[in-house]
PDB file of C-alpha atoms in Angstrom:
ATOM      1  CA  MET A   1      36.873 -14.976 154.636  1.00  0.00           C
ATOM      2  CA  THR A   2      37.023 -11.495 156.044  1.00  0.00           C
ATOM      3  CA  GLY A   3      40.406 -10.648 157.548  1.00  0.00           C
ATOM      4  CA  ARG A   4      42.082 -13.763 156.206  1.00  0.00           C
ATOM      5  CA  THR A   5      44.374 -14.227 153.269  1.00  0.00           C
ATOM      6  CA  PRO A   6      43.713 -17.372 151.246  1.00  0.00           C
ATOM      7  CA  LEU A   7      46.535 -19.872 151.017  1.00  0.00           C
ATOM      8  CA  ARG A   8      48.597 -19.560 147.856  1.00  0.00           C
ATOM      9  CA  ASP A   9      51.131 -21.719 146.148  1.00  0.00           C
ATOM     10  CA  ALA A  10      54.683 -20.472 146.814  1.00  0.00           C
ATOM     11  CA  LYS A  11      55.131 -20.043 143.036  1.00  0.00           C
ATOM     12  CA  GLU A  12      52.529 -17.271 143.170  1.00  0.00           C
ATOM     13  CA  MET A  13      54.193 -15.338 145.995  1.00  0.00           C
ATOM     14  CA  ILE A  14      56.854 -12.678 145.833  1.00  0.00           C
ATOM     15  CA  SER A  15      58.504 -13.270 149.219  1.00  0.00           C
ATOM     16  CA  PRO A  16      60.164 -16.590 148.240  1.00  0.00           C
ATOM     17  CA  ALA A  17      61.581 -14.971 145.091  1.00  0.00           C
ATOM     18  CA  VAL A  18      62.885 -12.031 147.115  1.00  0.00           C
ATOM     19  CA  GLU A  19      64.491 -14.369 149.655  1.00  0.00           C
ATOM     20  CA  ALA A  20      66.172 -16.351 146.866  1.00  0.00           C
ATOM     21  CA  MET A  21      67.490 -13.128 145.383  1.00  0.00           C
ATOM     22  CA  VAL A  22      68.767 -11.933 148.755  1.00  0.00           C
ATOM     23  CA  ALA A  23      70.572 -15.243 149.238  1.00  0.00           C
ATOM     24  CA  GLU A  24      72.247 -14.812 145.833  1.00  0.00           C
ATOM     25  CA  LEU A  25      73.303 -11.224 146.535  1.00  0.00           C
ATOM     26  CA  ASP A  26      74.718 -12.090 149.980  1.00  0.00           C
ATOM     27  CA  PRO A  27      74.308  -8.533 151.270  1.00  0.00           C
ATOM     28  CA  PRO A  28      76.446  -7.235 154.146  1.00  0.00           C
ATOM     29  CA  PRO A  29      74.890  -6.255 157.489  1.00  0.00           C
ATOM     30  CA  SER A  30      74.956  -2.608 156.404  1.00  0.00           C
ATOM     31  CA  ASP A  31      72.161  -3.442 153.918  1.00  0.00           C
ATOM     32  CA  GLY A  32      69.940  -4.621 156.787  1.00  0.00           C
ATOM     33  CA  PRO A  33      67.503  -1.676 156.765  1.00  0.00           C
ATOM     34  CA  LEU A  34      67.018  -1.942 152.998  1.00  0.00           C
ATOM     35  CA  LEU A  35      66.522  -5.704 153.289  1.00  0.00           C
ATOM     36  CA  ALA A  36      63.902  -5.168 155.985  1.00  0.00           C
ATOM     37  CA  LEU A  37      62.077  -2.742 153.685  1.00  0.00           C
ATOM     38  CA  VAL A  38      62.198  -5.164 150.734  1.00  0.00           C
ATOM     39  CA  ARG A  39      60.936  -8.046 152.853  1.00  0.00           C
ATOM     40  CA  ARG A  40      58.139  -5.937 154.313  1.00  0.00           C
ATOM     41  CA  GLN A  41      57.009  -4.735 150.876  1.00  0.00           C
ATOM     42  CA  ALA A  42      57.006  -8.303 149.549  1.00  0.00           C
ATOM     43  CA  ALA A  43      55.012  -9.472 152.575  1.00  0.00           C
ATOM     44  CA  VAL A  44      52.434  -6.699 152.060  1.00  0.00           C
ATOM     45  CA  ILE A  45      51.995  -7.674 148.414  1.00  0.00           C
ATOM     46  CA  ASP A  46      51.761 -11.371 149.280  1.00  0.00           C
ATOM     47  CA  SER A  47      49.142 -10.679 151.956  1.00  0.00           C
ATOM     48  CA  MET A  48      46.771  -8.949 149.526  1.00  0.00           C
ATOM     49  CA  PRO A  49      43.755 -10.948 148.426  1.00  0.00           C
ATOM     50  CA  ASP A  50      43.728 -11.535 144.669  1.00  0.00           C
ATOM     51  CA  ALA A  51      40.922  -9.034 144.061  1.00  0.00           C
ATOM     52  CA  VAL A  52      42.845  -6.290 145.875  1.00  0.00           C
ATOM     53  CA  ALA A  53      46.206  -7.226 144.353  1.00  0.00           C
ATOM     54  CA  VAL A  54      44.885  -6.668 140.827  1.00  0.00           C
ATOM     55  CA  THR A  55      44.277  -2.992 141.550  1.00  0.00           C
ATOM     56  CA  MET A  56      46.966  -2.327 144.170  1.00  0.00           C
ATOM     57  CA  LEU A  57      49.936  -4.208 142.710  1.00  0.00           C
ATOM     58  CA  PRO A  58      50.988  -1.360 140.384  1.00  0.00           C
ATOM     59  CA  ASN A  59      51.121   0.997 143.403  1.00  0.00           C
ATOM     60  CA  HIS A  60      53.212  -1.328 145.558  1.00  0.00           C
ATOM     61  CA  SER A  61      55.379  -3.068 142.995  1.00  0.00           C
ATOM     62  CA  GLY A  62      57.123   0.126 141.908  1.00  0.00           C
ATOM     63  CA  GLN A  63      58.446   0.754 145.410  1.00  0.00           C
ATOM     64  CA  LEU A  64      59.590  -2.840 145.710  1.00  0.00           C
ATOM     65  CA  LEU A  65      61.362  -2.707 142.354  1.00  0.00           C
ATOM     66  CA  LYS A  66      63.176   0.509 143.328  1.00  0.00           C
ATOM     67  CA  ALA A  67      64.399  -1.092 146.548  1.00  0.00           C
ATOM     68  CA  LEU A  68      65.488  -4.232 144.671  1.00  0.00           C
ATOM     69  CA  ALA A  69      67.308  -2.075 142.129  1.00  0.00           C
ATOM     70  CA  GLU A  70      69.150  -0.359 144.969  1.00  0.00           C
ATOM     71  CA  LEU A  71      70.187  -3.746 146.366  1.00  0.00           C
ATOM     72  CA  GLU A  72      71.357  -4.750 142.899  1.00  0.00           C
ATOM     73  CA  GLU A  73      73.371  -1.542 142.507  1.00  0.00           C
ATOM     74  CA  ARG A  74      75.015  -2.042 145.882  1.00  0.00           C
ATOM     75  CA  ALA A  75      75.870  -5.626 144.927  1.00  0.00           C
ATOM     76  CA  ARG A  76      77.243  -4.440 141.577  1.00  0.00           C
ATOM     77  CA  LYS A  77      79.509  -1.939 143.349  1.00  0.00           C
ATOM     78  CA  ARG A  78      80.745  -4.658 145.703  1.00  0.00           C
ATOM     79  CA  ASP A  79      81.307  -6.972 142.719  1.00  0.00           C
ATOM     80  CA  ARG A  80      83.411  -4.355 140.942  1.00  0.00           C
ATOM     81  CA  ARG A  81      85.652  -4.183 143.968  1.00  0.00           C
ATOM     82  CA  GLN A  82      85.855  -7.981 144.291  1.00  0.00           C
ATOM     83  CA  GLY A  83      86.134  -8.921 140.616  1.00  0.00           C
ATOM     84  CA  PRO A  84      83.809 -10.867 138.298  1.00  0.00           C
ATOM     85  CA  GLN A  85      80.885 -12.697 139.901  1.00  0.00           C
ATOM     86  CA  PRO A  86      77.981 -14.716 138.463  1.00  0.00           C
ATOM     87  CA  ALA A  87      74.989 -12.702 137.237  1.00  0.00           C
ATOM     88  CA  ASN A  88      72.488 -11.879 139.945  1.00  0.00           C
ATOM     89  CA  PRO A  89      68.758 -12.662 139.594  1.00  0.00           C
ATOM     90  CA  VAL A  90      67.367  -9.140 140.026  1.00  0.00           C
ATOM     91  CA  ARG A  91      67.339  -8.634 136.250  1.00  0.00           C
ATOM     92  CA  ASN A  92      65.220 -11.780 135.838  1.00  0.00           C
ATOM     93  CA  LEU A  93      62.791 -10.603 138.513  1.00  0.00           C
ATOM     94  CA  ARG A  94      62.470  -7.210 136.809  1.00  0.00           C
ATOM     95  CA  ALA A  95      61.960  -8.812 133.387  1.00  0.00           C
ATOM     96  CA  SER A  96      59.256 -11.107 134.794  1.00  0.00           C
ATOM     97  CA  HIS A  97      57.514  -8.151 136.396  1.00  0.00           C
ATOM     98  CA  ALA A  98      57.682  -6.135 133.165  1.00  0.00           C
ATOM     99  CA  ALA A  99      56.203  -9.056 131.195  1.00  0.00           C
ATOM    100  CA  PHE A 100      53.446  -9.441 133.800  1.00  0.00           C
ATOM    101  CA  MET A 101      52.570  -5.760 133.707  1.00  0.00           C
ATOM    102  CA  ALA A 102      52.673  -5.683 129.889  1.00  0.00           C
ATOM    103  CA  GLY A 103      49.712  -8.004 129.705  1.00  0.00           C
ATOM    104  CA  GLY A 104      51.026 -11.351 130.815  1.00  0.00           C
ATOM    105  CA  LYS A 105      49.185 -13.414 133.415  1.00  0.00           C
ATOM    106  CA  ARG A 106      46.748 -11.132 135.269  1.00  0.00           C
ATOM    107  CA  GLY A 107      43.800 -11.768 137.498  1.00  0.00           C
TER     108      GLY A 107
END
């Protein structure tokens, strides 16, 4: 299977979770470049074969989490201007990642 990424269940991919989060945040067009970066990073992680992801995920996930945190902060600032809004899912994504990296489901 050289050069090909095996098919994975959507539950095991990051891109669908990122897209759901983006839909919840409803970012303005000015966040377009940051959204493109987040989507690209998620796609890179999703395209890694499992054997590569085990060793490379810590290198790539940190950048993705920083970009997601920036999106969350921008949304929080918009929310402060607009009044109370429902909680956004970035915190849940971060908590899941932290649990995974702390020894949850690996490999």
